[in-house]
Amino acid sequence: MLVKILMVDDHQMMIEGYKSVLSLNDKYTVESTAANNCETAYKIITNPSNLNVFDLVFLDYSLPPYPQQNIYSGEDLALLVRKYMPNTKIIMLTTHSDAIKLFTIVKKVQPNALVVKSDFQPEQLIEILNKVLEGFTYYSELVHERIKERLLSQGLLDRIDRQIIVLISEGFLIKSIATQLNVSEDTVKKRKSKIKDLLGIEKGSDEDILKECRLLGLL
């Protein structure tokens, strides 16, 4: 199976390294296009003829900016991919490891994979590629740790929120959750709405909440 990838990194040696590793997989034939800055990537992504060309985009977070179009990072480019290439999956790689930055990326972009560069070995790219193409989401271990830290230690998800998540995982519905926690049904609904907002879920079911919580190590 042919997989077409747009690789965006300001270090061509990194791109060559990614290509070399991915060429070792025995499941896909990888065809890549390279961009070394935001301007080049912007022109590729916004070109109407590329609407359905790429299966994946590899995006480094830190890139030479394109201020004329208010594009300053891989995060900005990722939002463009979501707009112009809605069927294209996004793998983001970053040197940033602070909780706020990683939480922001997850919330705004919802990448199909997010990897801190210091947190993985190049050969893991094949595993990440396979998981993303099979429809799974992949966050490296440090991403899990930092986001969980951000949500819990700063009180964004408090004790009641966490209890609601656990009860949802046990199959309880709103009325039963309210009874268990001795709160109103409206309180449970508002709390669930808050949880969805924090997890970046615009529309979704209880199962979507559980999926994100498992992904972030909250369950």
CSV table of C-alpha atoms in Angstrom, one decimal:
chain,number,residue,atom,x,y,z
A,1,MET,CA,0.0,0.0,0.0
A,2,LEU,CA,1.3,3.4,-1.0
A,3,VAL,CA,1.4,6.1,1.8
A,4,LYS,CA,2.0,9.7,0.8
A,5,ILE,CA,3.6,11.8,3.6
A,6,LEU,CA,4.3,15.6,3.8
A,7,MET,CA,7.3,15.9,6.1
A,8,VAL,CA,7.8,19.4,7.6
A,9,ASP,CA,11.1,20.0,9.5
A,10,ASP,CA,13.7,22.7,9.3
A,11,HIS,CA,16.5,20.1,9.4
A,12,GLN,CA,16.7,18.2,6.2
A,13,MET,CA,18.8,15.6,8.0
A,14,MET,CA,15.9,14.8,10.2
A,15,ILE,CA,13.6,14.3,7.3
A,16,GLU,CA,16.1,12.0,5.6
A,17,GLY,CA,16.3,10.1,8.9
A,18,TYR,CA,12.5,9.7,9.1
A,19,LYS,CA,12.5,8.5,5.5
A,20,SER,CA,15.3,6.0,6.1
A,21,VAL,CA,13.5,4.5,9.1
A,22,LEU,CA,10.1,4.3,7.5
A,23,SER,CA,11.6,2.6,4.4
A,24,LEU,CA,12.3,-0.4,6.7
A,25,ASN,CA,8.6,-1.1,7.3
A,26,ASP,CA,7.2,-4.1,5.5
A,27,LYS,CA,3.6,-2.9,5.3
A,28,TYR,CA,3.6,0.3,3.4
A,29,THR,CA,5.5,2.0,0.5
A,30,VAL,CA,6.3,5.5,1.7
A,31,GLU,CA,6.4,8.4,-0.8
A,32,SER,CA,7.4,11.7,0.8
A,33,THR,CA,7.4,15.4,0.1
A,34,ALA,CA,9.6,17.7,2.1
A,35,ALA,CA,9.2,21.3,3.4
A,36,ASN,CA,11.8,23.0,5.6
A,37,ASN,CA,9.9,26.1,6.7
A,38,CYS,CA,6.4,27.4,7.3
A,39,GLU,CA,6.2,29.3,4.0
A,40,THR,CA,6.9,26.2,1.8
A,41,ALA,CA,4.5,24.1,3.9
A,42,TYR,CA,1.8,26.7,3.8
A,43,LYS,CA,1.9,26.8,0.0
A,44,ILE,CA,1.7,23.0,-0.2
A,45,ILE,CA,-1.1,22.7,2.3
A,46,THR,CA,-3.3,25.5,0.9
A,47,ASN,CA,-2.8,24.4,-2.7
A,48,PRO,CA,-6.3,23.1,-3.8
A,49,SER,CA,-4.7,20.4,-6.0
A,50,ASN,CA,-3.3,18.8,-2.8
A,51,LEU,CA,-6.7,18.3,-1.1
A,52,ASN,CA,-6.5,14.5,-1.1
A,53,VAL,CA,-2.9,13.9,-2.0
A,54,PHE,CA,-1.4,13.3,1.5
A,55,ASP,CA,-2.3,10.5,3.9
A,56,LEU,CA,-0.1,11.9,6.6
A,57,VAL,CA,1.7,15.1,7.6
A,58,PHE,CA,4.7,14.9,9.8
A,59,LEU,CA,5.0,18.3,11.6
A,60,ASP,CA,7.9,19.6,13.7
A,61,TYR,CA,6.6,22.2,16.1
A,62,SER,CA,9.5,24.7,15.9
A,63,LEU,CA,9.9,26.0,12.3
A,64,PRO,CA,11.1,29.2,10.5
A,65,PRO,CA,7.9,31.3,10.5
A,66,TYR,CA,5.9,32.8,7.7
A,67,PRO,CA,4.7,36.1,9.3
A,68,GLN,CA,3.0,37.3,6.1
A,69,GLN,CA,0.3,34.6,6.6
A,70,ASN,CA,0.5,34.6,10.5
A,71,ILE,CA,2.1,31.2,10.5
A,72,TYR,CA,4.6,30.8,13.2
A,73,SER,CA,4.8,27.2,14.2
A,74,GLY,CA,3.9,23.6,13.4
A,75,GLU,CA,0.8,24.2,15.5
A,76,ASP,CA,-0.4,26.9,13.1
A,77,LEU,CA,0.3,24.6,10.1
A,78,ALA,CA,-1.6,21.8,11.8
A,79,LEU,CA,-4.7,24.0,12.0
A,80,LEU,CA,-4.3,24.7,8.3
A,81,VAL,CA,-4.1,20.9,7.6
A,82,ARG,CA,-7.4,20.5,9.5
A,83,LYS,CA,-8.9,23.1,7.3
A,84,TYR,CA,-7.5,22.3,3.9
A,85,MET,CA,-6.8,18.6,4.2
A,86,PRO,CA,-9.5,17.3,6.5
A,87,ASN,CA,-8.8,13.6,5.7
A,88,THR,CA,-5.1,13.9,6.3
A,89,LYS,CA,-3.8,12.5,9.6
A,90,ILE,CA,-1.3,14.6,11.6
A,91,ILE,CA,1.8,13.4,13.5
A,92,MET,CA,3.4,16.2,15.5
A,93,LEU,CA,7.0,16.0,16.9
A,94,THR,CA,8.3,18.6,19.3
A,95,THR,CA,11.2,19.3,21.6
A,96,HIS,CA,8.8,21.0,24.0
A,97,SER,CA,8.0,19.0,27.1
A,98,ASP,CA,6.2,21.5,29.4
A,99,ALA,CA,2.7,20.6,30.4
A,100,ILE,CA,1.0,23.8,29.2
A,101,LYS,CA,2.5,23.6,25.7
A,102,LEU,CA,1.6,19.9,25.2
A,103,PHE,CA,-1.9,20.4,26.7
A,104,THR,CA,-2.5,23.3,24.3
A,105,ILE,CA,-1.4,21.3,21.3
A,106,VAL,CA,-3.7,18.4,22.2
A,107,LYS,CA,-6.7,20.7,22.9
A,108,LYS,CA,-6.3,22.9,19.8
A,109,VAL,CA,-5.0,20.5,17.2
A,110,GLN,CA,-6.0,17.0,18.5
A,111,PRO,CA,-3.2,15.4,16.5
A,112,ASN,CA,-3.4,11.8,15.6
A,113,ALA,CA,0.1,11.4,17.2
A,114,LEU,CA,2.1,13.7,19.5
A,115,VAL,CA,5.7,12.8,20.3
A,116,VAL,CA,8.3,14.6,22.4
A,117,LYS,CA,11.5,14.0,20.5
A,118,SER,CA,13.5,13.2,23.6
A,119,ASP,CA,10.9,10.6,24.5
A,120,PHE,CA,11.2,8.1,21.6
A,121,GLN,CA,13.6,6.2,19.4
A,122,PRO,CA,13.6,6.7,15.6
A,123,GLU,CA,12.6,3.1,15.1
A,124,GLN,CA,9.4,3.7,16.9
A,125,LEU,CA,8.2,5.8,13.9
A,126,ILE,CA,7.1,2.6,12.2
A,127,GLU,CA,4.9,1.6,15.2
A,128,ILE,CA,3.5,5.2,15.3
A,129,LEU,CA,2.8,5.2,11.5
A,130,ASN,CA,1.0,1.8,11.7
A,131,LYS,CA,-1.1,2.9,14.7
A,132,VAL,CA,-2.2,6.2,13.1
A,133,LEU,CA,-3.0,4.6,9.8
A,134,GLU,CA,-5.1,2.0,11.6
A,135,GLY,CA,-7.1,4.7,13.2
A,136,PHE,CA,-5.5,4.8,16.6
A,137,THR,CA,-4.2,7.9,18.5
A,138,TYR,CA,-0.6,7.8,19.8
A,139,TYR,CA,0.9,10.0,22.5
A,140,SER,CA,4.4,9.4,23.8
A,141,GLU,CA,4.8,8.6,27.5
A,142,LEU,CA,6.0,12.1,28.4
A,143,VAL,CA,2.9,13.6,26.8
A,144,HIS,CA,0.7,11.4,28.9
A,145,GLU,CA,2.6,12.4,32.1
A,146,ARG,CA,2.6,16.1,31.4
A,147,ILE,CA,-1.0,16.4,30.3
A,148,LYS,CA,-2.2,14.4,33.3
A,149,GLU,CA,-0.1,16.6,35.5
A,150,ARG,CA,-1.7,19.7,33.9
A,151,LEU,CA,-5.2,18.5,34.4
A,152,LEU,CA,-4.9,17.2,37.9
A,153,SER,CA,-2.2,19.2,39.8
A,154,GLN,CA,-3.7,22.5,38.7
A,155,GLY,CA,-7.2,21.6,39.6
A,156,LEU,CA,-8.6,21.7,36.1
A,157,LEU,CA,-10.2,18.3,36.8
A,158,ASP,CA,-11.2,18.2,40.5
A,159,ARG,CA,-12.2,15.3,42.7
A,160,ILE,CA,-15.9,15.4,41.5
A,161,ASP,CA,-14.9,15.5,37.9
A,162,ARG,CA,-12.7,12.4,38.4
A,163,GLN,CA,-15.5,10.6,40.2
A,164,ILE,CA,-17.9,11.3,37.3
A,165,ILE,CA,-15.4,9.9,34.9
A,166,VAL,CA,-15.0,6.7,36.9
A,167,LEU,CA,-18.8,6.3,37.2
A,168,ILE,CA,-19.2,6.8,33.5
A,169,SER,CA,-16.6,4.1,33.0
A,170,GLU,CA,-18.7,1.8,35.2
A,171,GLY,CA,-21.8,2.4,33.1
A,172,PHE,CA,-23.7,4.8,35.2
A,173,LEU,CA,-26.0,7.4,33.5
A,174,ILE,CA,-26.6,11.0,34.5
A,175,LYS,CA,-29.4,10.3,37.0
A,176,SER,CA,-27.5,7.5,38.7
A,177,ILE,CA,-24.3,9.5,38.8
A,178,ALA,CA,-26.2,12.4,40.5
A,179,THR,CA,-27.6,10.0,43.1
A,180,GLN,CA,-24.2,8.5,43.8
A,181,LEU,CA,-22.6,11.9,44.2
A,182,ASN,CA,-25.5,13.5,46.0
A,183,VAL,CA,-25.7,16.3,43.4
A,184,SER,CA,-28.3,17.5,40.9
A,185,GLU,CA,-28.6,16.1,37.4
A,186,ASP,CA,-27.9,19.6,36.1
A,187,THR,CA,-24.6,19.6,38.0
A,188,VAL,CA,-23.6,16.3,36.4
A,189,LYS,CA,-24.5,17.7,32.9
A,190,LYS,CA,-22.4,20.8,33.5
A,191,ARG,CA,-19.5,18.8,34.8
A,192,LYS,CA,-19.6,16.5,31.8
A,193,SER,CA,-19.7,19.6,29.5
A,194,LYS,CA,-16.6,21.0,31.3
A,195,ILE,CA,-14.8,17.6,31.1
A,196,LYS,CA,-15.5,17.5,27.3
A,197,ASP,CA,-14.2,21.0,26.9
A,198,LEU,CA,-11.0,20.3,28.8
A,199,LEU,CA,-10.4,17.1,26.7
A,200,GLY,CA,-11.1,19.0,23.5
A,201,ILE,CA,-14.2,17.1,22.6
A,202,GLU,CA,-16.6,19.4,20.8
A,203,LYS,CA,-19.3,16.8,20.2
A,204,GLY,CA,-19.3,13.2,21.5
A,205,SER,CA,-20.7,10.5,23.7
A,206,ASP,CA,-19.6,9.1,27.0
A,207,GLU,CA,-17.4,6.7,25.1
A,208,ASP,CA,-15.5,9.6,23.6
A,209,ILE,CA,-14.9,10.9,27.1
A,210,LEU,CA,-13.6,7.5,28.2
A,211,LYS,CA,-11.5,7.1,25.1
A,212,GLU,CA,-9.7,10.4,25.7
A,213,CYS,CA,-9.3,9.7,29.4
A,214,ARG,CA,-7.7,6.3,28.7
A,215,LEU,CA,-5.4,7.9,26.2
A,216,LEU,CA,-4.3,10.5,28.7
A,217,GLY,CA,-3.9,7.9,31.5
A,218,LEU,CA,-6.7,9.3,33.5
A,219,LEU,CA,-8.4,5.8,33.8
